[in-house]
Amino acid sequence: MTFHCEYAWLGGTGVAEQVLIEVADGRITRVTDNTPAPPGAVRLPGLTVPGLANTHSHVFHRAIRGRSQSGVTDFWRWRDVMYDAAEHLDPDRMYALARATYAEMALSGITAVGEFHYVHHNPDGTPYDDPNAMGRALAGAAADAGIRLTLLDTCYLMADIDGRRLEGVQRRFSDGSAEDWALRTRALRDGERLRIGAAVHSVRAVPREAMTFVADDARRRGVPLHVHLSEQPAENAACRQRYGRTPTRLLHEKGVLGEGATAVHATHLDSADIALLGGSGTGVCLCPTTERDLADGIGPAGRLAAAGTPLSLGSDAHMMIDLWEEARAIELDERLISGRRGHWTAGELLTAATSAGTAALGWTAGRIAPGRLADLTTVRLDSPRTAGARAGDPLAHAVFAGTAADVSHVVVGGEPIVEDGRHLHIEDVGGALDKAITALLAD
């Protein structure tokens, strides 16, 4: 396959024009700019960037978009609404909802997603006949939607940091022990567009010894390791009360932090926490649209970056699926709390949405360069939001004004998935979402 881009972002702060991208066996073999389109090349009008990486997803949360806005006063009340949706899942419903949601992601330019997956078992906590039925449903859904999936299979063992037993819907989340979690996940295998990773749900849901077990297991297998961190001040207070240290310090002492690890949210950190994350090489996945929707707060993105922490992005609870909005929110939220502009360039923000995310998910993508996976996203430059970009800075225009609705073409491994804003495998994504959500919440 050969693709010819009107404009392409090849890294840094600028864009190249008339870029020819040659692909073989799903990888980029050659990139040449200022080159006319040869016969047979697939033309990509607009601005082409590496495929976007959605580093943190809870796909079933898509079902409660709009249902948790009135009368839900804080994170903990919102969690009750989310748990109600989780209670009604089964493998078929999970597949239908995930397939449609991953297709929505593809339409927005996302080519790889990290699914932080913890709804493993029957509602009473007993395993399905296939103990990985839910995970396989997610893998099948991503394959049918055409995007890459890193299944971050999550260890979740206790109801709260005080060690209380799991009750109600939370029984679905637990394998009983970290050893049994590892035994179950051994049956999962990587595929062409599938990677199996690991996650410690949080310091609230995993005992200290089990944290170390999961981290050691992930590093032995060489897979990504993710963990929710300091999303809420209440989590920090409870951790200090039980363990006498912050969640970041606890995770550091138990071997969870380090190269290959990604902390999600990291909203409420002190200076020592920030230094530990940066010094250990731990990445941080920010989820700005979810964090503001849940009133979590604005995290210390600037201080984390200055400490050496790579930043990636996730749509998390899917209040919206728009990584363009997530990317510019890093800069715009920092402006709100600092009273200054110009903390990140458009290129730096797009790096968080592309190469930093793919690295956190274990994929050699995220750059338009030889040897990288041929995952591409093209944004129109003639929509009501992006019109005028050709006369100025197309990159800044796309990052600071573009939306998911402006994505026209998406390529995964050299295979077109979206053309002219239309998903090539799922004809009516909105209808599929409506049907899946209605079926899930009908009971």
CSV table of N, CA and C in Angstrom, one decimal, residues 245-313:
chain,number,residue,atom,x,y,z
A,245,ARG,N,1.5,6.3,54.5
A,245,ARG,CA,2.2,6.9,53.4
A,245,ARG,C,1.2,7.1,52.2
A,246,THR,N,1.7,7.9,51.3
A,246,THR,CA,0.8,8.2,50.1
A,246,THR,C,0.7,7.0,49.2
A,247,PRO,N,-0.3,6.9,48.4
A,247,PRO,CA,-0.4,5.8,47.4
A,247,PRO,C,0.8,5.7,46.5
A,248,THR,N,1.4,6.8,46.1
A,248,THR,CA,2.6,6.8,45.2
A,248,THR,C,3.7,6.1,46.0
A,249,ARG,N,3.9,6.5,47.2
A,249,ARG,CA,5.0,5.9,48.0
A,249,ARG,C,4.8,4.5,48.2
A,250,LEU,N,3.6,4.1,48.5
A,250,LEU,CA,3.3,2.7,48.7
A,250,LEU,C,3.5,1.8,47.4
A,251,LEU,N,3.1,2.3,46.3
A,251,LEU,CA,3.3,1.6,45.0
A,251,LEU,C,4.8,1.5,44.7
A,252,HIS,N,5.5,2.6,45.0
A,252,HIS,CA,7.0,2.6,44.8
A,252,HIS,C,7.6,1.5,45.7
A,253,GLU,N,7.3,1.5,46.9
A,253,GLU,CA,7.9,0.5,47.9
A,253,GLU,C,7.6,-1.0,47.5
A,254,LYS,N,6.4,-1.1,46.9
A,254,LYS,CA,5.9,-2.5,46.5
A,254,LYS,C,6.3,-2.9,45.1
A,255,GLY,N,7.1,-2.0,44.4
A,255,GLY,CA,7.7,-2.4,43.1
A,255,GLY,C,6.8,-2.2,41.9
A,256,VAL,N,5.7,-1.5,42.1
A,256,VAL,CA,4.8,-1.3,41.0
A,256,VAL,C,5.3,-0.2,40.0
A,257,LEU,N,5.9,0.9,40.5
A,257,LEU,CA,6.3,1.9,39.7
A,257,LEU,C,7.6,1.5,38.9
A,258,GLY,N,7.9,2.2,37.8
A,258,GLY,CA,9.1,1.9,37.1
A,258,GLY,C,8.9,1.9,35.6
A,259,GLU,N,9.9,1.6,34.8
A,259,GLU,CA,9.8,1.5,33.4
A,259,GLU,C,8.7,0.5,33.0
A,260,GLY,N,7.9,0.8,32.0
A,260,GLY,CA,6.8,-0.1,31.6
A,260,GLY,C,5.5,0.1,32.4
A,261,ALA,N,5.5,0.9,33.5
A,261,ALA,CA,4.4,1.2,34.3
A,261,ALA,C,3.7,2.5,33.9
A,262,THR,N,2.4,2.5,34.0
A,262,THR,CA,1.7,3.8,33.8
A,262,THR,C,0.7,4.0,34.9
A,263,ALA,N,0.7,5.1,35.5
A,263,ALA,CA,-0.2,5.5,36.6
A,263,ALA,C,-1.3,6.4,35.9
A,264,VAL,N,-2.6,6.0,36.2
A,264,VAL,CA,-3.7,6.7,35.6
A,264,VAL,C,-4.3,7.7,36.5
A,265,HIS,N,-4.5,8.9,36.0
A,265,HIS,CA,-5.0,10.1,36.8
A,265,HIS,C,-3.9,10.8,37.5
A,266,ALA,N,-3.4,10.3,38.6
A,266,ALA,CA,-2.3,11.0,39.3
A,266,ALA,C,-2.6,12.4,39.6
A,267,THR,N,-3.9,12.7,40.0
A,267,THR,CA,-4.4,14.0,40.1
A,267,THR,C,-3.9,14.7,41.4
A,268,HIS,N,-3.9,14.0,42.5
A,268,HIS,CA,-3.6,14.6,43.8
A,268,HIS,C,-2.3,14.1,44.4
A,269,LEU,N,-1.2,14.8,44.0
A,269,LEU,CA,0.1,14.4,44.3
A,269,LEU,C,0.8,15.4,45.1
A,270,ASP,N,1.7,15.1,46.0
A,270,ASP,CA,2.6,16.0,46.6
A,270,ASP,C,4.0,16.0,45.9
A,271,SER,N,4.9,16.9,46.2
A,271,SER,CA,6.1,17.1,45.5
A,271,SER,C,7.0,15.8,45.5
A,272,ALA,N,6.9,15.1,46.7
A,272,ALA,CA,7.7,13.8,46.7
A,272,ALA,C,7.1,12.8,45.8
A,273,ASP,N,5.8,12.7,45.7
A,273,ASP,CA,5.1,11.8,44.7
A,273,ASP,C,5.6,12.1,43.3
A,274,ILE,N,5.6,13.3,42.9
A,274,ILE,CA,6.0,13.7,41.6
A,274,ILE,C,7.4,13.3,41.3
A,275,ALA,N,8.3,13.5,42.3
A,275,ALA,CA,9.7,13.2,42.1
A,275,ALA,C,9.8,11.6,41.9
A,276,LEU,N,9.0,10.9,42.7
A,276,LEU,CA,9.1,9.4,42.6
A,276,LEU,C,8.7,8.9,41.2
A,277,LEU,N,7.6,9.5,40.7
A,277,LEU,CA,7.1,9.1,39.4
A,277,LEU,C,8.1,9.4,38.3
A,278,GLY,N,8.6,10.7,38.3
A,278,GLY,CA,9.6,11.1,37.3
A,278,GLY,C,10.9,10.3,37.4
A,279,GLY,N,11.4,10.1,38.6
A,279,GLY,CA,12.6,9.5,38.8
A,279,GLY,C,12.6,8.0,38.5
A,280,SER,N,11.4,7.4,38.6
A,280,SER,CA,11.3,5.9,38.3
A,280,SER,C,11.0,5.6,36.9
A,281,GLY,N,10.8,6.6,36.1
A,281,GLY,CA,10.4,6.4,34.7
A,281,GLY,C,9.0,6.0,34.5
A,282,THR,N,8.1,6.1,35.5
A,282,THR,CA,6.7,5.8,35.4
A,282,THR,C,6.0,6.8,34.5
A,283,GLY,N,5.2,6.3,33.6
A,283,GLY,CA,4.3,7.2,32.8
A,283,GLY,C,3.1,7.6,33.6
A,284,VAL,N,2.4,8.7,33.1
A,284,VAL,CA,1.1,9.0,33.7
A,284,VAL,C,0.1,9.2,32.5
A,285,CYS,N,-1.0,8.6,32.7
A,285,CYS,CA,-2.1,8.8,31.7
A,285,CYS,C,-3.1,9.8,32.3
A,286,LEU,N,-3.3,10.9,31.7
A,286,LEU,CA,-4.3,11.9,32.1
A,286,LEU,C,-5.6,11.6,31.3
A,287,CYS,N,-6.7,11.9,32.0
A,287,CYS,CA,-8.0,11.7,31.4
A,287,CYS,C,-8.8,12.9,31.6
A,288,PRO,N,-8.5,14.1,31.0
A,288,PRO,CA,-9.1,15.4,31.4
A,288,PRO,C,-10.6,15.4,31.3
A,289,THR,N,-11.2,14.9,30.3
A,289,THR,CA,-12.7,15.0,30.2
A,289,THR,C,-13.4,14.3,31.3
A,290,THR,N,-12.8,13.1,31.7
A,290,THR,CA,-13.4,12.3,32.8
A,290,THR,C,-13.1,13.0,34.1
A,291,GLU,N,-11.9,13.5,34.3
A,291,GLU,CA,-11.5,14.1,35.6
A,291,GLU,C,-12.3,15.4,35.8
A,292,ARG,N,-12.6,16.1,34.8
A,292,ARG,CA,-13.5,17.3,35.0
A,292,ARG,C,-14.9,16.9,35.2
A,293,ASP,N,-15.4,15.9,34.5
A,293,ASP,CA,-16.8,15.5,34.6
A,293,ASP,C,-17.1,15.0,36.0
A,294,LEU,N,-16.1,14.2,36.6
A,294,LEU,CA,-16.3,13.7,37.9
A,294,LEU,C,-15.9,14.6,39.0
A,295,ALA,N,-15.5,15.9,38.7
A,295,ALA,CA,-15.0,16.8,39.6
A,295,ALA,C,-13.8,16.3,40.4
A,296,ASP,N,-13.0,15.5,39.7
A,296,ASP,CA,-11.7,15.0,40.4
A,296,ASP,C,-10.7,16.1,40.6
A,297,GLY,N,-10.7,17.1,39.8
A,297,GLY,CA,-9.6,18.1,39.9
A,297,GLY,C,-8.7,18.1,38.7
A,298,ILE,N,-7.8,19.1,38.7
A,298,ILE,CA,-6.8,19.2,37.6
A,298,ILE,C,-5.5,18.7,38.1
A,299,GLY,N,-4.9,17.8,37.5
A,299,GLY,CA,-3.6,17.2,37.9
A,299,GLY,C,-2.4,18.1,37.6
A,300,PRO,N,-1.3,17.8,38.2
A,300,PRO,CA,-0.1,18.6,38.1
A,300,PRO,C,0.7,18.2,36.8
A,301,ALA,N,0.1,18.4,35.7
A,301,ALA,CA,0.7,17.9,34.4
A,301,ALA,C,2.1,18.6,34.2
A,302,GLY,N,2.1,19.9,34.3
A,302,GLY,CA,3.4,20.6,34.1
A,302,GLY,C,4.5,20.1,35.0
A,303,ARG,N,4.2,19.9,36.3
A,303,ARG,CA,5.3,19.5,37.2
A,303,ARG,C,5.7,18.0,36.9
A,304,LEU,N,4.7,17.2,36.5
A,304,LEU,CA,5.1,15.8,36.1
A,304,LEU,C,6.0,15.8,34.9
A,305,ALA,N,5.6,16.5,33.9
A,305,ALA,CA,6.5,16.6,32.7
A,305,ALA,C,7.9,17.1,33.0
A,306,ALA,N,8.0,18.1,33.9
A,306,ALA,CA,9.3,18.7,34.3
A,306,ALA,C,10.1,17.6,35.0
A,307,ALA,N,9.4,16.7,35.7
A,307,ALA,CA,10.1,15.7,36.5
A,307,ALA,C,10.6,14.5,35.6
A,308,GLY,N,10.2,14.5,34.4
A,308,GLY,CA,10.6,13.5,33.4
A,308,GLY,C,9.6,12.4,33.2
A,309,THR,N,8.3,12.7,33.6
A,309,THR,CA,7.3,11.7,33.4
A,309,THR,C,6.7,11.8,32.0
A,310,PRO,N,6.6,10.8,31.2
A,310,PRO,CA,5.9,10.9,29.9
A,310,PRO,C,4.4,10.9,30.1
A,311,LEU,N,3.7,11.8,29.4
A,311,LEU,CA,2.3,11.9,29.6
A,311,LEU,C,1.5,11.3,28.4
A,312,SER,N,0.5,10.5,28.7
A,312,SER,CA,-0.3,10.0,27.7
A,312,SER,C,-1.8,10.3,28.0
A,313,LEU,N,-2.7,9.9,27.2
A,313,LEU,CA,-4.1,10.4,27.3
A,313,LEU,C,-5.1,9.2,27.2
